[in-house]
Amino acid sequence: MNFIEGKIALITGATSGIGKATAKALNDMGVNLILTGRDEKKLNELKNILDVQTLTFTFDVRDKEMVSKTIEEILQITHIDILINNAGLALGLEPIDEGNPEDWETMIDTNIKGVLYVTKPIFKHMKERNEGHIVNLGSVAGKTAYPGGNVYCATKAALHSLNDSMNIDAYGTNIKVSNIAPGAVETEFSNVRFKGDKKKAKKVYEGYTPLSAEDIANAIICVLNTPPHVNIQYMDIMPTNQRNPYMLYRN
Ligand code: NDP
Ligand code: 8X3
């Protein structure tokens, strides 16, 4: 059964990793797409390999005015059934006393404030239509803090809390809100965290099979492709070798 065919999904951070894989998986389910990200060229390259109707919009989720203006523009062209709040990042892995406040601000501005800027007008739109589905990309980091994770973990803990709040705000409507909380997924995530140190990034995924962006895209499809009365509010998903951030079995 395909409950989402013909629907329209907006993805933030569609230029890489989980966002890009989700765009492809939704394309395969016949979901029309609004791809957003910071890199226009990458968005267009992705659009060119998809079959469904696809629009692209370039913005940084931290830019409150630009987000508001662009979403207003999008909503004049089309409605939105599905929002995938995917854009996000970790920077650094130092204890707080050695951390870089600029990195903290980037994480907080992207992972928390960016999600709020994007969600506000789309949630309002979904309430007016009395339907919609918001998927938030949380993390195992939002459940269990790990050494050096501090601010990143806090941003994902905030997102887990916001997921609960969005469900409260959706009370009495047909809107669904879901948090997908992955463990280790091999994407650009660690390259970004270690600021381009590919050797250090690669080490994170050594000795076990990490999740792929496609694994998470499949999980997102599972959560989205449910009958109207089913709302999966929270999904933990980890590699079989990982039981929590501390228990990662390496062969
Ligand atoms: P990637 O680095 O591969 O992708 C991140 C995406 O977010 C990129 O498209 C990036 O665009 C975009 N992005 C970052 N900052 C902004 C911004 N300010 N405005 C717009 N777009 C932005 O990592 P993942 O695919 O792994 O990460 C996707 C989400 O999944 C994140 O929220 C992450 O926290 C979460 N997650 C990842 C896990 C993992 O192990 N990989 C595990 C658990 C959760 P650009 O290329 O322009 O920077
Ligand atoms: C990304 C996975 O384990 O680095 O959220 O926090 S982890």
Coordinates of C-alpha atoms and ligand atoms in Angstrom, one line a residue, residues 18 89-90 93 137-142 144 146 149 152-153 156 181-185 187 189-190 193 204-205 208 242 244-245 248, ligand 2:
I18 CA 20.2 11.5 4.6
L89 CA 25.4 19.3 11.8
A90 CA 27.9 18.7 14.6
L93 CA 34.3 16.9 19.8
L137 CA 15.9 14.2 12.3
G138 CA 16.9 13.7 15.9
S139 CA 19.7 11.5 17.1
V140 CA 20.9 8.9 19.6
A141 CA 22.8 12.0 20.8
G142 CA 19.6 13.6 21.9
T144 CA 22.4 10.0 25.7
Y146 CA 28.6 11.3 25.1
G149 CA 29.1 15.7 22.3
Y152 CA 25.4 18.8 19.6
C153 CA 23.8 16.4 22.1
K156 CA 19.2 17.0 19.5
A181 CA 16.8 9.2 16.1
P182 CA 19.7 7.4 14.3
G183 CA 23.0 6.2 15.7
A184 CA 26.0 6.2 13.4
V185 CA 25.2 6.9 9.8
T187 CA 27.5 10.5 5.5
F189 CA 28.5 14.2 9.0
S190 CA 31.9 13.3 10.5
R193 CA 32.3 17.6 12.5
V204 CA 34.4 6.8 13.3
Y205 CA 33.0 4.0 11.0
Y208 CA 31.6 -2.3 12.0
Q242 CA 25.8 -0.2 18.2
N244 CA 24.1 3.2 22.5
P245 CA 26.8 5.8 22.0
L248 CA 29.8 0.2 19.7
Ligands
8X3_2 C1 24.9 11.7 14.9 C2 25.4 10.4 15.5 O1 26.6 9.3 17.4 O2 27.7 11.2 16.4 O3 23.8 12.2 15.5 O4 25.8 11.6 17.8 S1 26.4 10.7 16.8

